[in-house]
């Protein structure tokens, strides 16, 4: 995993418009290769890649990849909640290079922990496309958009090719690249993080920065990766599946805050993800900080009484859940 490693997103709602014929098609791990009724001249049109369909997460997710790409199961990470639909999978191309990771069972997916004095860097969405996942339940904050994002300048530009959620308001600068910060007990991440020094398939190694990502978007590797991510589908969960009980401690530590989860029912990763999203997209003042439609953390409790100077009470707007945070010295 990259330094700005990880933390993400979803698996709640059923894909709308799914028919019984669709469901039958999804019952096979591998589908027949895609074909075309006409046979175009290979010198005038690109070849249509052969695809295979993968059924994962105990049959609740499916996606398509080039037939020569393979899936490799990996041990679960510490921030993943074990369960029948929890997976940690690497997708590898024909050379064995990892092109994407698919992980489920996370309360939140983050590439970083908030650091107050981090500098603002140029930010750009270079490519995006809506997926069918936009029909997922709003309260899960599902990743519903394919995005190629970059952050940085000169030769020090990092990138992310992943499913995520665009910022509530367009921005041309950010402190961190975090395309997949989401809330929800079944967080999902599907994508790949690109460090400035990473070599990209079919891209001249001498290229850096903007030129490197411009060239990458023209490669077959990029187009295949984009098509795979966009193909992700959610299927009906099997009867009797339920999320495992929350066994995380009621207190946890982050780089900037300690978290008192009390009776909130939230996991440590969910609480960190909630606060991080406010820092990324919201605003602050003397009384705390908040993000409209998401929630906020305030220096007074629900009765209007002020708490200690370094303490804040956080409230999740969509659920009403509350927990406390304290600035670490």
GROMACS .gro file of C-alpha atoms in nm:
model
  329
    1UNK     CA    1   0.000   0.000   0.000
    2UNK     CA    2   0.120   0.359  -0.062
    3UNK     CA    3   0.212   0.595   0.220
    4UNK     CA    4  -0.120   0.769   0.183
    5UNK     CA    5  -0.252   0.426   0.217
    6UNK     CA    6  -0.601   0.347   0.268
    7UNK     CA    7  -0.937   0.370   0.415
    8UNK     CA    8  -1.297   0.370   0.177
    9UNK     CA    9  -1.645   0.270   0.093
   10UNK     CA   10  -2.006   0.073   0.028
   11UNK     CA   11  -2.204  -0.239  -0.033
   12UNK     CA   12  -2.555  -0.173   0.074
   13UNK     CA   13  -2.821  -0.115  -0.186
   14UNK     CA   14  -2.931  -0.347  -0.459
   15UNK     CA   15  -2.859  -0.251  -0.815
   16UNK     CA   16  -3.178  -0.102  -0.954
   17UNK     CA   17  -3.319  -0.238  -1.272
   18UNK     CA   18  -3.176  -0.588  -1.221
   19UNK     CA   19  -3.400  -0.850  -1.384
   20UNK     CA   20  -3.421  -1.220  -1.321
   21UNK     CA   21  -3.225  -1.272  -1.642
   22UNK     CA   22  -2.952  -1.042  -1.506
   23UNK     CA   23  -2.940  -1.240  -1.182
   24UNK     CA   24  -2.902  -1.565  -1.372
   25UNK     CA   25  -2.615  -1.421  -1.571
   26UNK     CA   26  -2.439  -1.321  -1.250
   27UNK     CA   27  -2.449  -1.679  -1.113
   28UNK     CA   28  -2.133  -1.771  -1.301
   29UNK     CA   29  -1.793  -1.657  -1.182
   30UNK     CA   30  -1.668  -1.633  -1.541
   31UNK     CA   31  -1.887  -1.522  -1.830
   32UNK     CA   32  -1.829  -1.607  -2.195
   33UNK     CA   33  -1.582  -1.376  -2.371
   34UNK     CA   34  -1.735  -1.065  -2.522
   35UNK     CA   35  -1.785  -1.089  -2.897
   36UNK     CA   36  -1.894  -0.859  -3.176
   37UNK     CA   37  -2.144  -0.936  -3.452
   38UNK     CA   38  -1.926  -0.764  -3.708
   39UNK     CA   39  -1.556  -0.822  -3.753
   40UNK     CA   40  -1.385  -0.484  -3.800
   41UNK     CA   41  -1.061  -0.449  -3.988
   42UNK     CA   42  -0.792  -0.466  -3.713
   43UNK     CA   43  -0.595  -0.197  -3.895
   44UNK     CA   44  -0.881   0.054  -3.864
   45UNK     CA   45  -1.040  -0.028  -3.528
   46UNK     CA   46  -0.902  -0.141  -3.191
   47UNK     CA   47  -0.958  -0.502  -3.093
   48UNK     CA   48  -1.244  -0.567  -2.849
   49UNK     CA   49  -1.086  -0.727  -2.541
   50UNK     CA   50  -1.211  -1.065  -2.425
   51UNK     CA   51  -1.371  -1.027  -2.083
   52UNK     CA   52  -1.451  -1.252  -1.794
   53UNK     CA   53  -1.692  -1.184  -1.511
   54UNK     CA   54  -1.593  -1.232  -1.147
   55UNK     CA   55  -1.836  -1.301  -0.865
   56UNK     CA   56  -1.692  -1.207  -0.523
   57UNK     CA   57  -1.786  -1.111  -0.166
   58UNK     CA   58  -2.007  -1.417  -0.123
   59UNK     CA   59  -2.197  -1.337  -0.439
   60UNK     CA   60  -2.282  -0.975  -0.352
   61UNK     CA   61  -2.046  -0.807  -0.602
   62UNK     CA   62  -1.949  -0.873  -0.963
   63UNK     CA   63  -1.722  -0.705  -1.215
   64UNK     CA   64  -1.557  -0.774  -1.550
   65UNK     CA   65  -1.188  -0.773  -1.640
   66UNK     CA   66  -0.974  -0.864  -1.942
   67UNK     CA   67  -0.959  -1.243  -1.965
   68UNK     CA   68  -0.584  -1.255  -1.896
   69UNK     CA   69  -0.613  -1.059  -1.568
   70UNK     CA   70  -0.629  -1.263  -1.247
   71UNK     CA   71  -0.754  -1.223  -0.889
   72UNK     CA   72  -0.534  -1.292  -0.588
   73UNK     CA   73  -0.684  -1.317  -0.238
   74UNK     CA   74  -0.486  -1.132   0.029
   75UNK     CA   75  -0.503  -1.149   0.411
   76UNK     CA   76  -0.755  -0.908   0.561
   77UNK     CA   77  -0.617  -0.578   0.692
   78UNK     CA   78  -0.659  -0.479   1.058
   79UNK     CA   79  -0.923  -0.217   0.970
   80UNK     CA   80  -1.147  -0.472   0.792
   81UNK     CA   81  -1.432  -0.638   0.982
   82UNK     CA   82  -1.431  -1.016   0.918
   83UNK     CA   83  -1.754  -1.149   0.770
   84UNK     CA   84  -1.895  -1.353   0.482
   85UNK     CA   85  -1.882  -1.058   0.240
   86UNK     CA   86  -1.544  -0.918   0.350
   87UNK     CA   87  -1.267  -0.958   0.093
   88UNK     CA   88  -0.921  -0.818   0.021
   89UNK     CA   89  -0.836  -0.891  -0.342
   90UNK     CA   90  -0.557  -0.780  -0.574
   91UNK     CA   91  -0.631  -0.767  -0.948
   92UNK     CA   92  -0.318  -0.842  -1.152
   93UNK     CA   93  -0.251  -0.805  -1.524
   94UNK     CA   94  -0.087  -1.063  -1.750
   95UNK     CA   95   0.261  -0.965  -1.622
   96UNK     CA   96   0.161  -1.013  -1.258
   97UNK     CA   97   0.153  -0.638  -1.186
   98UNK     CA   98  -0.118  -0.528  -0.943
   99UNK     CA   99  -0.351  -0.288  -1.125
  100UNK     CA  100  -0.622  -0.251  -0.858
  101UNK     CA  101  -0.734  -0.361  -0.514
  102UNK     CA  102  -1.086  -0.452  -0.405
  103UNK     CA  103  -1.153  -0.444  -0.032
  104UNK     CA  104  -1.481  -0.460   0.157
  105UNK     CA  105  -1.587  -0.464   0.521
  106UNK     CA  106  -1.451  -0.121   0.616
  107UNK     CA  107  -1.627   0.148   0.814
  108UNK     CA  108  -1.432   0.411   0.622
  109UNK     CA  109  -1.157   0.420   0.363
  110UNK     CA  110  -0.900   0.692   0.397
  111UNK     CA  111  -0.565   0.758   0.240
  112UNK     CA  112  -0.448   0.965   0.536
  113UNK     CA  113  -0.507   1.106   0.883
  114UNK     CA  114  -0.571   1.479   0.912
  115UNK     CA  115  -0.263   1.692   0.981
  116UNK     CA  116  -0.354   2.059   1.043
  117UNK     CA  117  -0.045   2.223   0.889
  118UNK     CA  118  -0.025   2.017   0.565
  119UNK     CA  119   0.021   2.246   0.260
  120UNK     CA  120  -0.247   2.296  -0.005
  121UNK     CA  121  -0.150   2.142  -0.341
  122UNK     CA  122  -0.294   2.171  -0.695
  123UNK     CA  123  -0.580   1.922  -0.738
  124UNK     CA  124  -0.742   1.803  -1.061
  125UNK     CA  125  -1.007   1.552  -1.170
  126UNK     CA  126  -0.872   1.436  -1.507
  127UNK     CA  127  -1.143   1.184  -1.590
  128UNK     CA  128  -1.473   1.077  -1.435
  129UNK     CA  129  -1.777   0.869  -1.520
  130UNK     CA  130  -2.092   0.785  -1.325
  131UNK     CA  131  -2.157   0.419  -1.247
  132UNK     CA  132  -2.475   0.227  -1.167
  133UNK     CA  133  -2.371   0.240  -0.803
  134UNK     CA  134  -2.517   0.591  -0.786
  135UNK     CA  135  -2.848   0.416  -0.718
  136UNK     CA  136  -2.720   0.288  -0.381
  137UNK     CA  137  -2.880   0.412  -0.061
  138UNK     CA  138  -2.771   0.767   0.017
  139UNK     CA  139  -2.701   0.694   0.382
  140UNK     CA  140  -2.417   0.458   0.290
  141UNK     CA  141  -2.227   0.737   0.110
  142UNK     CA  142  -2.149   0.487  -0.166
  143UNK     CA  143  -1.868   0.541  -0.417
  144UNK     CA  144  -2.072   0.613  -0.729
  145UNK     CA  145  -1.821   0.768  -0.970
  146UNK     CA  146  -1.509   0.649  -1.148
  147UNK     CA  147  -1.240   0.914  -1.110
  148UNK     CA  148  -0.880   0.973  -1.211
  149UNK     CA  149  -0.756   1.237  -0.967
  150UNK     CA  150  -0.414   1.394  -0.928
  151UNK     CA  151  -0.256   1.608  -0.660
  152UNK     CA  152   0.073   1.797  -0.664
  153UNK     CA  153   0.287   1.991  -0.906
  154UNK     CA  154   0.592   1.944  -1.123
  155UNK     CA  155   0.734   1.594  -1.104
  156UNK     CA  156   0.575   1.533  -0.763
  157UNK     CA  157   0.223   1.453  -0.879
  158UNK     CA  158   0.044   1.156  -0.723
  159UNK     CA  159  -0.272   1.002  -0.861
  160UNK     CA  160  -0.568   0.783  -0.781
  161UNK     CA  161  -0.773   0.569  -1.020
  162UNK     CA  162  -1.071   0.455  -0.814
  163UNK     CA  163  -1.441   0.454  -0.749
  164UNK     CA  164  -1.527   0.740  -0.518
  165UNK     CA  165  -1.748   1.037  -0.457
  166UNK     CA  166  -1.674   1.381  -0.605
  167UNK     CA  167  -1.635   1.662  -0.354
  168UNK     CA  168  -1.954   1.847  -0.265
  169UNK     CA  169  -1.799   2.162  -0.412
  170UNK     CA  170  -1.533   2.168  -0.689
  171UNK     CA  171  -1.187   2.259  -0.562
  172UNK     CA  172  -0.857   2.328  -0.738
  173UNK     CA  173  -0.640   2.257  -0.434
  174UNK     CA  174  -0.641   2.005  -0.149
  175UNK     CA  175  -0.410   1.894   0.129
  176UNK     CA  176  -0.444   1.523   0.059
  177UNK     CA  177  -0.572   1.292  -0.210
  178UNK     CA  178  -0.859   1.092  -0.061
  179UNK     CA  179  -1.105   0.985  -0.330
  180UNK     CA  180  -1.263   0.709  -0.129
  181UNK     CA  181  -1.337   0.843   0.216
  182UNK     CA  182  -1.681   0.706   0.299
  183UNK     CA  183  -1.897   0.610   0.591
  184UNK     CA  184  -2.099   0.293   0.635
  185UNK     CA  185  -2.054  -0.042   0.805
  186UNK     CA  186  -1.974  -0.211   0.474
  187UNK     CA  187  -1.720   0.031   0.330
  188UNK     CA  188  -1.574  -0.066  -0.008
  189UNK     CA  189  -1.260   0.039  -0.195
  190UNK     CA  190  -1.196  -0.047  -0.560
  191UNK     CA  191  -0.902   0.125  -0.726
  192UNK     CA  192  -0.532   0.196  -0.737
  193UNK     CA  193  -0.308   0.468  -0.591
  194UNK     CA  194  -0.017   0.600  -0.799
  195UNK     CA  195   0.292   0.747  -0.636
  196UNK     CA  196   0.503   1.004  -0.828
  197UNK     CA  197   0.783   0.748  -0.874
  198UNK     CA  198   0.558   0.459  -0.990
  199UNK     CA  199   0.618   0.329  -1.343
  200UNK     CA  200   0.301   0.305  -1.554
  201UNK     CA  201   0.246   0.038  -1.819
  202UNK     CA  202   0.312   0.159  -2.174
  203UNK     CA  203   0.417   0.506  -2.052
  204UNK     CA  204   0.766   0.639  -2.123
  205UNK     CA  205   0.961   0.623  -1.796
  206UNK     CA  206   1.118   0.961  -1.877
  207UNK     CA  207   0.779   1.133  -1.848
  208UNK     CA  208   0.678   1.290  -1.517
  209UNK     CA  209   0.398   1.503  -1.378
  210UNK     CA  210   0.121   1.617  -1.614
  211UNK     CA  211   0.285   1.459  -1.921
  212UNK     CA  212   0.299   1.121  -1.745
  213UNK     CA  213  -0.074   1.116  -1.662
  214UNK     CA  214  -0.174   1.255  -2.002
  215UNK     CA  215   0.012   0.969  -2.170
  216UNK     CA  216  -0.129   0.714  -1.923
  217UNK     CA  217  -0.489   0.804  -2.011
  218UNK     CA  218  -0.419   0.708  -2.375
  219UNK     CA  219  -0.298   0.357  -2.292
  220UNK     CA  220  -0.495   0.035  -2.327
  221UNK     CA  221  -0.406  -0.048  -1.966
  222UNK     CA  222  -0.583   0.264  -1.840
  223UNK     CA  223  -0.892   0.207  -2.056
  224UNK     CA  224  -0.916  -0.157  -1.941
  225UNK     CA  225  -0.879  -0.052  -1.576
  226UNK     CA  226  -1.147   0.215  -1.614
  227UNK     CA  227  -1.387  -0.032  -1.780
  228UNK     CA  228  -1.330  -0.283  -1.499
  229UNK     CA  229  -1.402  -0.035  -1.221
  230UNK     CA  230  -1.713   0.099  -1.393
  231UNK     CA  231  -1.843  -0.257  -1.443
  232UNK     CA  232  -1.877  -0.318  -1.066
  233UNK     CA  233  -2.230  -0.432  -0.977
  234UNK     CA  234  -2.405  -0.500  -0.647
  235UNK     CA  235  -2.620  -0.811  -0.628
  236UNK     CA  236  -2.883  -0.927  -0.383
  237UNK     CA  237  -2.723  -1.060  -0.062
  238UNK     CA  238  -2.793  -1.419   0.031
  239UNK     CA  239  -3.068  -1.476   0.285
  240UNK     CA  240  -2.948  -1.470   0.644
  241UNK     CA  241  -2.638  -1.258   0.585
  242UNK     CA  242  -2.586  -0.999   0.855
  243UNK     CA  243  -2.305  -0.767   0.951
  244UNK     CA  244  -2.095  -0.900   1.240
  245UNK     CA  245  -2.137  -0.720   1.571
  246UNK     CA  246  -1.914  -0.422   1.640
  247UNK     CA  247  -1.635  -0.544   1.866
  248UNK     CA  248  -1.410  -0.238   1.848
  249UNK     CA  249  -1.317  -0.059   2.173
  250UNK     CA  250  -1.520   0.246   2.272
  251UNK     CA  251  -1.202   0.456   2.272
  252UNK     CA  252  -0.939   0.487   2.000
  253UNK     CA  253  -0.653   0.716   1.903
  254UNK     CA  254  -0.578   0.904   1.582
  255UNK     CA  255  -0.289   1.131   1.489
  256UNK     CA  256  -0.476   1.447   1.593
  257UNK     CA  257  -0.759   1.330   1.822
  258UNK     CA  258  -0.859   1.067   2.072
  259UNK     CA  259  -1.212   0.935   2.016
  260UNK     CA  260  -1.468   0.853   2.286
  261UNK     CA  261  -1.729   0.646   2.102
  262UNK     CA  262  -1.946   0.580   2.410
  263UNK     CA  263  -2.281   0.431   2.304
  264UNK     CA  264  -2.264   0.563   1.949
  265UNK     CA  265  -2.245   0.216   1.793
  266UNK     CA  266  -1.975   0.348   1.559
  267UNK     CA  267  -1.642   0.182   1.491
  268UNK     CA  268  -1.312   0.364   1.529
  269UNK     CA  269  -1.265   0.379   1.151
  270UNK     CA  270  -1.618   0.516   1.102
  271UNK     CA  271  -1.559   0.795   1.355
  272UNK     CA  272  -1.222   0.888   1.202
  273UNK     CA  273  -1.376   0.888   0.855
  274UNK     CA  274  -1.660   1.114   0.971
  275UNK     CA  275  -1.422   1.373   1.119
  276UNK     CA  276  -1.187   1.351   0.822
  277UNK     CA  277  -1.466   1.426   0.573
  278UNK     CA  278  -1.556   1.743   0.765
  279UNK     CA  279  -1.192   1.858   0.762
  280UNK     CA  280  -1.172   1.789   0.387
  281UNK     CA  281  -1.496   1.945   0.268
  282UNK     CA  282  -1.646   2.150   0.551
  283UNK     CA  283  -1.566   2.468   0.738
  284UNK     CA  284  -1.474   2.567   1.091
  285UNK     CA  285  -1.488   2.846   1.343
  286UNK     CA  286  -1.453   2.922   1.712
  287UNK     CA  287  -1.745   2.691   1.796
  288UNK     CA  288  -1.620   2.386   1.604
  289UNK     CA  289  -1.645   2.265   1.245
  290UNK     CA  290  -1.919   2.117   1.026
  291UNK     CA  291  -2.024   2.001   0.680
  292UNK     CA  292  -2.384   2.060   0.574
  293UNK     CA  293  -2.563   1.731   0.509
  294UNK     CA  294  -2.294   1.534   0.692
  295UNK     CA  295  -2.269   1.665   1.048
  296UNK     CA  296  -2.030   1.851   1.272
  297UNK     CA  297  -1.817   1.863   1.587
  298UNK     CA  298  -1.888   2.141   1.835
  299UNK     CA  299  -1.753   2.282   2.160
  300UNK     CA  300  -2.095   2.262   2.326
  301UNK     CA  301  -2.316   1.964   2.398
  302UNK     CA  302  -2.678   1.909   2.292
  303UNK     CA  303  -2.802   2.110   2.590
  304UNK     CA  304  -2.599   2.414   2.483
  305UNK     CA  305  -2.343   2.381   2.764
  306UNK     CA  306  -1.978   2.437   2.669
  307UNK     CA  307  -1.742   2.143   2.711
  308UNK     CA  308  -1.369   2.158   2.783
  309UNK     CA  309  -1.165   2.371   2.541
  310UNK     CA  310  -0.994   2.073   2.376
  311UNK     CA  311  -1.310   1.861   2.367
  312UNK     CA  312  -1.577   1.851   2.097
  313UNK     CA  313  -1.906   1.666   2.063
  314UNK     CA  314  -1.958   1.523   1.713
  315UNK     CA  315  -2.304   1.458   1.569
  316UNK     CA  316  -2.378   1.256   1.255
  317UNK     CA  317  -2.655   1.443   1.076
  318UNK     CA  318  -2.807   1.147   0.892
  319UNK     CA  319  -2.829   0.912   1.193
  320UNK     CA  320  -2.813   1.136   1.501
  321UNK     CA  321  -2.525   0.932   1.642
  322UNK     CA  322  -2.292   1.121   1.876
  323UNK     CA  323  -1.938   1.073   2.003
  324UNK     CA  324  -1.665   1.284   2.160
  325UNK     CA  325  -1.318   1.383   2.038
  326UNK     CA  326  -1.030   1.543   2.226
  327UNK     CA  327  -0.734   1.722   2.067
  328UNK     CA  328  -0.414   1.535   2.140
  329UNK     CA  329  -0.125   1.744   2.278
   0.00000   0.00000   0.00000
